[in-house]
Short mmCIF file of C-alpha atoms in Angstrom, two decimals:
data_model
loop_
_atom_site.label_atom_id
_atom_site.label_comp_id
_atom_site.label_asym_id
_atom_site.label_seq_id
_atom_site.Cartn_x
_atom_site.Cartn_y
_atom_site.Cartn_z
CA MET A 30 6.69 30.58 -10.51
CA ASP A 31 7.45 28.25 -13.43
CA ARG A 32 4.79 25.57 -13.78
CA GLY A 33 7.39 22.85 -14.31
CA PHE A 34 9.09 23.77 -11.03
CA GLN A 35 5.72 23.78 -9.25
CA ALA A 36 5.01 20.28 -10.55
CA PHE A 37 8.43 19.14 -9.34
CA ALA A 38 7.89 20.76 -5.92
CA TYR A 39 4.53 19.01 -5.65
CA LEU A 40 6.12 15.67 -6.51
CA VAL A 41 8.85 16.12 -3.89
CA GLY A 42 6.32 17.08 -1.21
CA ALA A 43 4.08 14.17 -2.18
CA TRP A 44 7.09 11.84 -2.02
CA PHE A 45 7.84 12.80 1.59
CA ILE A 46 4.19 12.45 2.61
CA GLU A 47 4.10 9.05 0.91
CA LEU A 48 7.22 8.06 2.85
CA MET A 49 5.83 9.09 6.24
CA VAL A 50 2.26 7.80 5.83
CA TRP A 51 3.07 4.31 4.57
CA SER A 52 6.35 3.46 6.30
CA PRO A 53 4.87 2.60 9.75
CA PRO A 54 2.19 0.21 8.39
CA PHE A 55 4.63 -1.42 5.98
CA SER A 56 7.13 -1.89 8.82
CA TYR A 57 4.56 -3.37 11.17
CA GLY A 58 6.14 -6.82 10.89
CA VAL A 59 8.94 -5.55 13.16
CA PHE A 60 6.38 -4.25 15.68
CA LEU A 61 4.52 -7.57 15.55
CA ASN A 62 7.68 -9.51 16.31
CA PHE A 63 8.35 -7.23 19.30
CA TYR A 64 4.76 -7.15 20.57
CA THR A 65 4.72 -10.94 20.98
CA THR A 66 7.41 -10.52 23.67
CA ASP A 67 6.27 -7.19 25.15
CA PRO A 68 5.30 -7.63 28.85
CA ASP A 69 2.03 -5.74 28.34
CA LEU A 70 1.03 -7.50 25.12
CA LYS A 71 2.60 -10.97 25.00
CA ARG A 72 -0.51 -12.50 26.61
CA TYR A 73 -2.42 -11.76 23.39
CA SER A 74 -2.30 -14.07 20.39
CA SER A 75 -0.17 -13.14 17.40
CA ALA A 76 -3.36 -13.21 15.28
CA SER A 77 -4.99 -10.41 17.31
CA LEU A 78 -1.76 -8.38 17.25
CA ALA A 79 -1.38 -8.94 13.49
CA LEU A 80 -4.85 -7.45 13.06
CA VAL A 81 -3.42 -4.06 14.07
CA GLY A 82 -1.03 -4.04 11.10
CA SER A 83 -3.70 -5.31 8.75
CA LEU A 84 -6.04 -2.50 9.80
CA ALA A 85 -3.28 0.12 9.61
CA SER A 86 -2.92 -0.47 5.88
CA GLY A 87 -6.34 -1.94 5.08
CA VAL A 88 -8.46 0.86 6.57
CA LEU A 89 -6.16 3.41 4.96
CA TYR A 90 -6.98 1.94 1.56
CA LEU A 91 -10.64 1.19 2.33
CA SER A 92 -11.46 4.71 3.46
CA SER A 93 -10.22 6.21 0.19
CA PRO A 94 -13.59 6.18 -1.68
CA ILE A 95 -15.32 8.01 1.19
CA VAL A 96 -12.53 10.55 1.68
CA LEU A 97 -12.23 11.26 -2.03
CA LEU A 98 -16.00 11.55 -2.45
CA ILE A 99 -16.08 14.23 0.26
CA ILE A 100 -13.05 16.22 -0.91
CA ASN A 101 -14.21 16.13 -4.54
CA ARG A 102 -17.50 17.60 -3.35
CA PHE A 103 -15.74 20.19 -1.15
CA PRO A 104 -12.34 20.83 -2.82
CA ARG A 105 -11.77 24.02 -0.82
CA HIS A 106 -11.27 21.93 2.30
CA LYS A 107 -8.51 19.62 1.05
CA LYS A 108 -5.84 21.42 3.06
CA THR A 109 -8.02 21.29 6.18
CA ALA A 110 -8.45 17.55 5.70
CA MET A 111 -4.68 17.14 5.41
CA ILE A 112 -4.05 19.07 8.64
CA LEU A 113 -6.67 16.95 10.40
CA GLY A 114 -4.97 13.86 8.98
CA ILE A 115 -1.59 14.84 10.44
CA THR A 116 -3.24 15.43 13.81
CA LEU A 117 -4.91 12.00 13.81
CA CYS A 118 -1.71 10.20 12.72
CA VAL A 119 0.36 11.81 15.46
CA SER A 120 -2.41 11.15 18.01
CA GLY A 121 -2.66 7.51 16.93
CA LEU A 122 1.08 6.91 17.31
CA THR A 123 1.11 8.73 20.66
CA GLY A 124 -1.88 6.74 21.90
CA ALA A 125 -0.25 3.47 20.84
CA ALA A 126 2.81 4.41 22.91
CA PHE A 127 0.69 4.30 26.07
CA SER A 128 -1.46 1.29 25.12
CA THR A 129 -1.54 -1.70 27.45
CA LYS A 130 -4.16 -3.87 25.74
CA ASN A 131 -4.53 -5.15 22.22
CA TRP A 132 -7.80 -3.26 21.67
CA HIS A 133 -5.96 -0.06 22.59
CA LEU A 134 -3.54 -0.74 19.74
CA ILE A 135 -6.38 -1.59 17.36
CA ILE A 136 -8.00 1.80 18.01
CA THR A 137 -4.79 3.89 18.00
CA GLN A 138 -2.12 2.33 15.78
CA GLY A 139 -4.70 0.48 13.71
CA ILE A 140 -7.72 2.75 13.16
CA MET A 141 -6.80 6.30 14.25
CA TYR A 142 -3.50 6.24 12.39
CA SER A 143 -5.00 4.81 9.20
CA LEU A 144 -7.91 7.29 9.15
CA GLY A 145 -5.45 10.13 9.65
CA GLY A 146 -3.22 8.79 6.91
CA SER A 147 -6.20 8.62 4.59
CA LEU A 148 -7.17 12.25 5.26
CA LEU A 149 -3.59 13.35 4.63
CA TYR A 150 -2.67 11.14 1.73
CA PHE A 151 -5.68 11.05 -0.59
CA PRO A 152 -6.33 14.80 -0.88
CA MET A 153 -2.63 15.12 -1.74
CA SER A 154 -2.80 12.37 -4.36
CA THR A 155 -5.68 13.98 -6.28
CA TYR A 156 -3.37 16.73 -7.50
CA LEU A 157 -1.28 14.17 -9.42
CA PHE A 158 -3.92 14.13 -12.17
CA GLU A 159 -3.75 17.92 -12.44
CA TRP A 160 0.02 18.32 -12.55
CA PHE A 161 0.77 15.34 -14.81
CA SER A 162 -1.15 14.40 -17.95
CA GLN A 163 1.67 12.68 -19.80
CA ARG A 164 4.08 10.25 -18.14
CA ARG A 165 1.54 9.88 -15.38
CA GLY A 166 2.60 6.30 -14.76
CA ILE A 167 6.23 7.12 -14.04
CA ALA A 168 5.21 10.17 -11.94
CA ASN A 169 3.00 7.89 -9.86
CA GLY A 170 5.85 5.38 -9.60
CA VAL A 171 8.24 8.06 -8.35
CA MET A 172 5.70 9.23 -5.78
CA TYR A 173 5.03 5.70 -4.54
CA SER A 174 8.76 5.04 -4.29
CA GLY A 175 8.71 7.17 -1.16
CA THR A 176 7.14 4.20 0.58
CA GLY A 177 10.02 1.97 -0.47
CA VAL A 178 12.72 4.40 0.61
CA GLY A 179 11.08 4.85 4.00
CA GLY A 180 10.64 1.12 4.27
CA VAL A 181 14.38 0.54 3.74
CA VAL A 182 15.42 2.44 6.84
CA THR A 183 12.30 2.32 9.03
CA PRO A 184 12.51 -1.39 9.99
CA PHE A 185 16.10 -0.96 11.24
CA ILE A 186 15.28 2.29 13.05
CA VAL A 187 12.21 0.75 14.67
CA GLU A 188 14.08 -2.44 15.62
CA ASN A 189 16.95 -0.52 17.21
CA LEU A 190 14.65 1.85 19.06
CA LEU A 191 12.48 -1.01 20.32
CA GLY A 192 15.53 -2.96 21.48
CA LYS A 193 17.20 -0.02 23.25
CA TYR A 194 14.35 2.14 24.49
CA GLY A 195 11.16 0.08 24.28
CA ARG A 196 7.78 0.58 22.67
CA ARG A 197 6.82 3.92 24.21
CA THR A 198 9.92 5.86 23.15
CA THR A 199 9.85 4.28 19.70
CA LEU A 200 6.26 5.27 18.94
CA LEU A 201 6.70 8.77 20.39
CA SER A 202 9.80 9.22 18.22
CA LEU A 203 7.81 8.20 15.15
CA ALA A 204 5.11 10.72 16.08
CA VAL A 205 7.66 13.55 16.31
CA ALA A 206 9.29 12.50 13.02
CA PHE A 207 5.88 12.47 11.36
CA LEU A 208 5.34 16.11 12.31
CA VAL A 209 8.83 17.18 11.27
CA PHE A 210 8.68 15.64 7.80
CA THR A 211 5.05 16.25 6.79
CA VAL A 212 4.19 19.78 7.96
CA PRO A 213 6.87 21.52 5.79
CA CYS A 214 5.45 19.74 2.71
CA LEU A 215 1.98 21.27 3.00
CA PRO A 216 2.76 24.60 1.22
CA PHE A 217 3.88 22.67 -1.89
CA ILE A 218 0.77 20.46 -2.07
CA LYS A 219 -1.60 22.63 -4.06
CA PRO A 220 -3.72 22.42 -7.21
CA ARG A 221 -2.58 23.44 -10.68
CA VAL A 222 -5.98 25.02 -11.42
CA PRO A 223 -7.36 27.51 -8.85
CA VAL A 224 -10.07 25.93 -6.72
CA ALA A 225 -12.60 28.58 -7.76
CA GLN A 226 -12.46 27.21 -11.31
CA VAL A 227 -13.15 23.59 -10.38
CA VAL A 228 -15.85 23.89 -7.75
CA GLU A 229 -18.62 23.27 -10.26
CA VAL A 230 -20.76 20.50 -8.77
CA ARG A 231 -21.24 17.62 -11.18
CA SER A 232 -22.27 14.07 -10.64
CA ILE A 233 -19.64 11.44 -11.29
CA ASN A 234 -20.14 9.54 -14.52
CA THR A 235 -20.77 5.95 -13.44
CA ALA A 236 -20.80 4.50 -16.95
CA PHE A 237 -17.53 2.72 -16.14
CA LEU A 238 -19.54 0.32 -13.96
CA THR A 239 -20.96 -1.18 -17.16
CA TYR A 240 -17.53 -1.88 -18.65
CA SER A 241 -16.14 -5.37 -18.23
CA SER A 242 -12.62 -3.93 -18.44
CA PHE A 243 -13.21 -2.07 -15.16
CA TRP A 244 -14.50 -5.15 -13.34
CA ILE A 245 -11.71 -7.42 -14.58
CA LEU A 246 -9.07 -4.94 -13.44
CA PHE A 247 -10.90 -4.35 -10.13
CA ILE A 248 -11.06 -8.08 -9.30
CA ALA A 249 -7.43 -8.60 -10.32
CA ASN A 250 -6.48 -5.67 -8.08
CA LEU A 251 -8.48 -7.20 -5.20
CA PHE A 252 -6.58 -10.49 -5.48
CA GLN A 253 -3.27 -8.66 -5.59
CA GLY A 254 -4.16 -6.71 -2.44
CA LEU A 255 -5.09 -9.93 -0.67
CA ALA A 256 -1.56 -11.32 -1.15
CA ASN A 257 0.63 -8.23 -1.30
CA PHE A 258 0.82 -7.48 2.43
CA LEU A 259 1.39 -11.01 3.75
CA PRO A 260 5.18 -11.39 3.22
CA SER A 261 5.84 -7.95 4.74
CA LEU A 262 3.71 -8.86 7.75
CA TYR A 263 5.18 -12.29 8.46
CA LEU A 264 8.81 -12.24 7.26
CA PRO A 265 10.26 -10.99 10.60
CA THR A 266 8.37 -13.74 12.46
CA PHE A 267 9.35 -16.26 9.78
CA ALA A 268 13.02 -15.31 10.20
CA SER A 269 12.72 -15.70 13.99
CA ASP A 270 11.22 -19.18 13.54
CA LEU A 271 14.24 -20.00 11.36
CA ASN A 272 16.45 -18.88 14.30
CA LEU A 273 18.02 -16.22 12.09
CA GLY A 274 17.48 -13.43 14.63
CA THR A 275 15.39 -10.27 14.56
CA THR A 276 17.95 -8.36 12.48
CA SER A 277 17.59 -10.85 9.62
CA GLY A 278 13.83 -10.33 9.59
CA SER A 279 14.26 -6.56 9.55
CA LEU A 280 16.81 -6.90 6.75
CA ALA A 281 14.39 -8.98 4.66
CA LEU A 282 11.60 -6.47 5.26
CA SER A 283 13.93 -3.62 4.39
CA LEU A 284 14.94 -5.33 1.14
CA ILE A 285 11.29 -5.76 0.14
CA ASN A 286 10.70 -2.04 0.64
CA GLY A 287 14.02 -1.04 -0.93
CA ALA A 288 13.56 -3.17 -4.04
CA SER A 289 10.13 -1.61 -4.54
CA VAL A 290 11.75 1.78 -5.31
CA PRO A 291 13.29 0.82 -8.68
CA GLY A 292 10.38 -1.58 -9.22
CA LEU A 293 7.76 1.15 -8.94
CA ILE A 294 9.65 3.47 -11.26
CA PHE A 295 10.34 0.69 -13.78
CA LEU A 296 6.78 -0.63 -13.93
CA GLY A 297 5.42 2.92 -14.09
CA TRP A 298 7.73 3.64 -17.03
CA LEU A 299 6.81 0.32 -18.67
CA SER A 300 3.07 1.02 -18.35
CA ASP A 301 3.54 4.40 -20.06
CA LEU A 302 5.59 2.89 -22.88
CA PHE A 303 3.66 -0.33 -23.63
CA ASP A 304 0.22 -1.80 -23.13
CA VAL A 305 -0.39 -2.13 -19.38
CA ARG A 306 -1.06 -5.86 -19.80
CA TRP A 307 2.70 -6.50 -20.03
CA SER A 308 3.25 -4.75 -16.69
CA ILE A 309 0.40 -6.71 -15.08
CA LEU A 310 1.86 -9.97 -16.32
CA LEU A 311 5.37 -9.14 -15.11
CA SER A 312 4.19 -8.09 -11.65
CA SER A 313 1.72 -10.93 -11.04
CA LEU A 314 3.57 -13.91 -12.49
CA GLY A 315 7.00 -12.75 -11.37
CA SER A 316 5.95 -12.15 -7.76
CA ALA A 317 4.01 -15.45 -7.64
CA MET A 318 7.05 -17.40 -8.86
CA SER A 319 9.25 -15.71 -6.26
CA VAL A 320 6.81 -16.84 -3.55
CA PHE A 321 6.59 -20.44 -4.76
CA LEU A 322 10.25 -20.99 -5.65
CA LEU A 323 12.14 -18.81 -3.15
CA TRP A 324 10.00 -18.25 -0.06
CA GLY A 325 8.57 -21.75 -0.20
CA PHE A 326 12.02 -23.37 -0.01
CA ALA A 327 13.75 -20.80 2.20
CA GLU A 328 15.32 -22.32 5.31
CA THR A 329 18.51 -20.23 5.37
CA LEU A 330 19.21 -16.51 5.12
CA LEU A 331 20.38 -16.32 1.49
CA PRO A 332 17.21 -17.62 -0.24
CA LEU A 333 15.11 -15.52 2.14
CA LEU A 334 16.97 -12.36 1.09
CA MET A 335 16.77 -13.37 -2.57
CA PHE A 336 13.02 -13.72 -2.17
CA ALA A 337 12.77 -10.30 -0.50
CA CYS A 338 14.59 -8.63 -3.41
CA ALA A 339 12.59 -10.36 -6.15
CA TYR A 340 9.24 -9.97 -4.44
CA GLY A 341 9.92 -6.35 -3.45
CA PHE A 342 10.77 -5.40 -7.03
CA LEU A 343 7.65 -6.99 -8.56
CA ALA A 344 4.73 -7.11 -6.09
CA PRO A 345 4.51 -3.62 -4.49
CA SER A 346 5.18 -2.13 -7.95
CA TRP A 347 1.59 -3.03 -8.89
CA SER A 348 0.57 0.31 -7.35
CA ALA A 349 2.34 2.18 -10.16
CA LEU A 350 -0.15 0.68 -12.64
CA TRP A 351 -3.24 2.33 -11.15
CA PRO A 352 -3.14 5.46 -13.36
CA ARG A 353 -3.21 3.19 -16.42
CA PHE A 354 -6.11 1.22 -14.88
CA VAL A 355 -7.90 4.54 -14.41
CA ALA A 356 -7.33 5.58 -18.02
CA THR A 357 -8.56 2.19 -19.20
CA ALA A 358 -11.70 2.50 -17.07
CA ASP A 359 -12.65 5.94 -18.44
CA GLY A 360 -10.87 8.34 -16.09
CA ASP A 361 -9.42 11.19 -18.15
CA ASP A 362 -11.16 14.00 -16.26
CA PRO A 363 -9.25 14.82 -13.02
CA ARG A 364 -12.33 14.45 -10.78
CA GLN A 365 -13.37 11.26 -12.55
CA ALA A 366 -9.79 9.99 -12.39
CA SER A 367 -9.44 10.55 -8.64
CA THR A 368 -12.76 8.78 -8.06
CA LEU A 369 -11.65 5.75 -10.05
CA MET A 370 -8.27 5.83 -8.31
CA SER A 371 -10.04 5.67 -4.96
CA ILE A 372 -12.02 2.63 -6.09
CA PHE A 373 -8.86 0.72 -7.01
CA LEU A 374 -7.27 1.80 -3.72
CA GLY A 375 -10.37 0.64 -1.87
CA GLY A 376 -10.23 -2.71 -3.65
CA LYS A 377 -6.69 -3.21 -2.44
CA GLY A 378 -7.83 -2.17 1.03
CA ILE A 379 -10.42 -4.95 1.10
CA GLY A 380 -7.66 -7.43 0.36
CA ASN A 381 -5.32 -5.97 2.97
CA ALA A 382 -8.00 -5.95 5.67
CA LEU A 383 -8.81 -9.62 5.01
CA ALA A 384 -5.15 -10.67 4.82
CA ALA A 385 -4.41 -10.99 8.56
CA PRO A 386 -7.54 -13.00 9.52
CA ILE A 387 -6.99 -15.40 6.61
CA ALA A 388 -3.28 -15.74 7.36
CA SER A 389 -3.90 -16.41 11.05
CA GLY A 390 -6.27 -19.23 10.08
CA LEU A 391 -3.69 -20.71 7.73
CA LEU A 392 -0.98 -20.53 10.42
CA HIS A 393 -3.18 -21.93 13.17
CA PRO A 394 -1.70 -25.19 14.52
CA TRP A 395 -4.35 -27.43 12.98
CA ARG A 396 -3.66 -30.84 11.55
CA LEU A 397 -2.57 -29.63 8.10
CA THR A 398 0.18 -27.45 9.57
CA ASN A 399 0.76 -28.48 13.21
CA LYS A 400 3.82 -26.22 13.27
CA SER A 401 6.11 -29.00 12.12
CA HIS A 402 8.26 -29.74 9.10
CA THR A 403 6.13 -30.49 6.07
CA ILE A 404 6.85 -31.34 2.46
CA TYR A 405 6.56 -27.69 1.47
CA GLY A 406 7.15 -24.58 3.54
CA PHE A 407 9.07 -24.26 6.80
CA GLU A 408 7.39 -25.00 10.16
CA GLY A 409 3.78 -24.93 8.97
CA TYR A 410 4.11 -21.85 6.74
CA GLY A 411 3.30 -23.92 3.64
CA PRO A 412 -0.46 -23.11 3.48
CA LEU A 413 0.27 -19.38 3.89
CA ILE A 414 2.91 -19.45 1.14
CA ILE A 415 0.66 -21.39 -1.23
CA PHE A 416 -2.24 -19.02 -0.58
CA THR A 417 -0.01 -15.99 -1.24
CA GLY A 418 1.32 -17.40 -4.49
CA LEU A 419 -2.09 -18.50 -5.78
CA THR A 420 -3.74 -15.14 -5.14
CA LEU A 421 -0.87 -13.38 -6.92
CA LEU A 422 -1.39 -15.74 -9.86
CA MET A 423 -5.09 -14.83 -9.85
CA SER A 424 -4.18 -11.16 -10.22
CA SER A 425 -2.78 -11.97 -13.66
CA MET A 426 -6.40 -12.18 -14.84
CA GLY A 427 -6.07 -8.41 -15.27
CA THR A 428 -4.33 -9.07 -18.58
CA GLY A 429 -7.71 -10.17 -19.97
CA TYR A 430 -9.40 -6.80 -19.47
CA ARG A 431 -9.95 -6.38 -23.23
CA ILE A 432 -11.30 -9.84 -23.97
CA LEU A 433 -14.87 -9.23 -22.76
CA GLU A 434 -14.82 -5.47 -23.20
CA ARG A 435 -18.04 -3.86 -24.29
CA LYS A 436 -17.89 -1.46 -27.22
CA ARG A 437 -18.37 2.12 -26.21
CA SER A 438 -20.01 4.95 -28.03
CA LEU A 439 -17.10 7.20 -27.06
CA PRO A 440 -13.45 6.48 -28.01
CA ARG A 441 -11.31 4.77 -25.37
CA PRO A 442 -8.55 6.90 -23.89
CA GLY A 443 -5.30 5.48 -25.22
CA PRO A 444 -1.77 5.53 -23.88
CA GLU A 445 -0.42 9.02 -23.34
#
């Protein structure tokens, strides 16, 4: 079979897996809005219910270094890990359908699902560095766009199913859909080089830990992860507090996910064409300004939807820059590259896992918010909006990755 067609088939299969793994966590804002009124769950605070969504994405990212360390050591078992991942994801969604307490949801929809997603997603993603050496940024952007496409339709599907059939039927339907769309992709997710040729056991070169460029990009990525998830998590609730209805919140969430599709492809293309610092600057400053100027002053539907479009195009698109971060931090070898990729994913996971606890503290009805109209931000959301914007601004520090860079004895991998 032609190698170009095989690479295309891999990218299509990876796109569908990306869509199915990330759509439920990125649509959790709709679940959160419903759970606060669910007879079995409404007695729990929104902060404890928000933790489920934070874990669903945060643990998925955080587990990446461990999963990739194991599969790089035992590459023959990548397919086994993916099958186990599908099983855990389906089991987590099914278990959440029958949950009656918040800790049930934390274990099933929060932890089981995210661990399963990690075992499915990260072995699949390692093949990207084998199939694509040039235009890796845009290939990564296309793959990540699956999340955005799924996120366009998933909030509306979930909202309609929850409204008509309730939580149990909705989660069971998602479990069945997960099986239907992921299992047929498995035959196309395979390495370019036969496994027998890459099993050689070598230690990972950790010299990148001495490079200031790696640490600057890692810290910038951590800040971006801390802010990135918050609008998606709270926009449906924010829209309800504005009395705009649940459909408006789902529409805003859908626009964030939908706008990320062209955003991911554009920033991936831009990072291949120019120095990655321009892409970092566009994503960080642009998304921060959309938070401060649009979300901060939104009290009607139009500015809220404008914010969703602008933020969706610029903030989630940060993920398309990771291959360029990897190349900058000394990751040309496929095994080395996947290890570095897992570190940047893990950094974002730390931010995502911390996002919900921090946000719940900022939204707590203490004297600085008190759930009342304030000078900035609607109904006490001001501190959350300011925190989101400031952390996005901090991610722009990634543009300084060359300022303190140590000179290396080996030449730096340049743009491909």
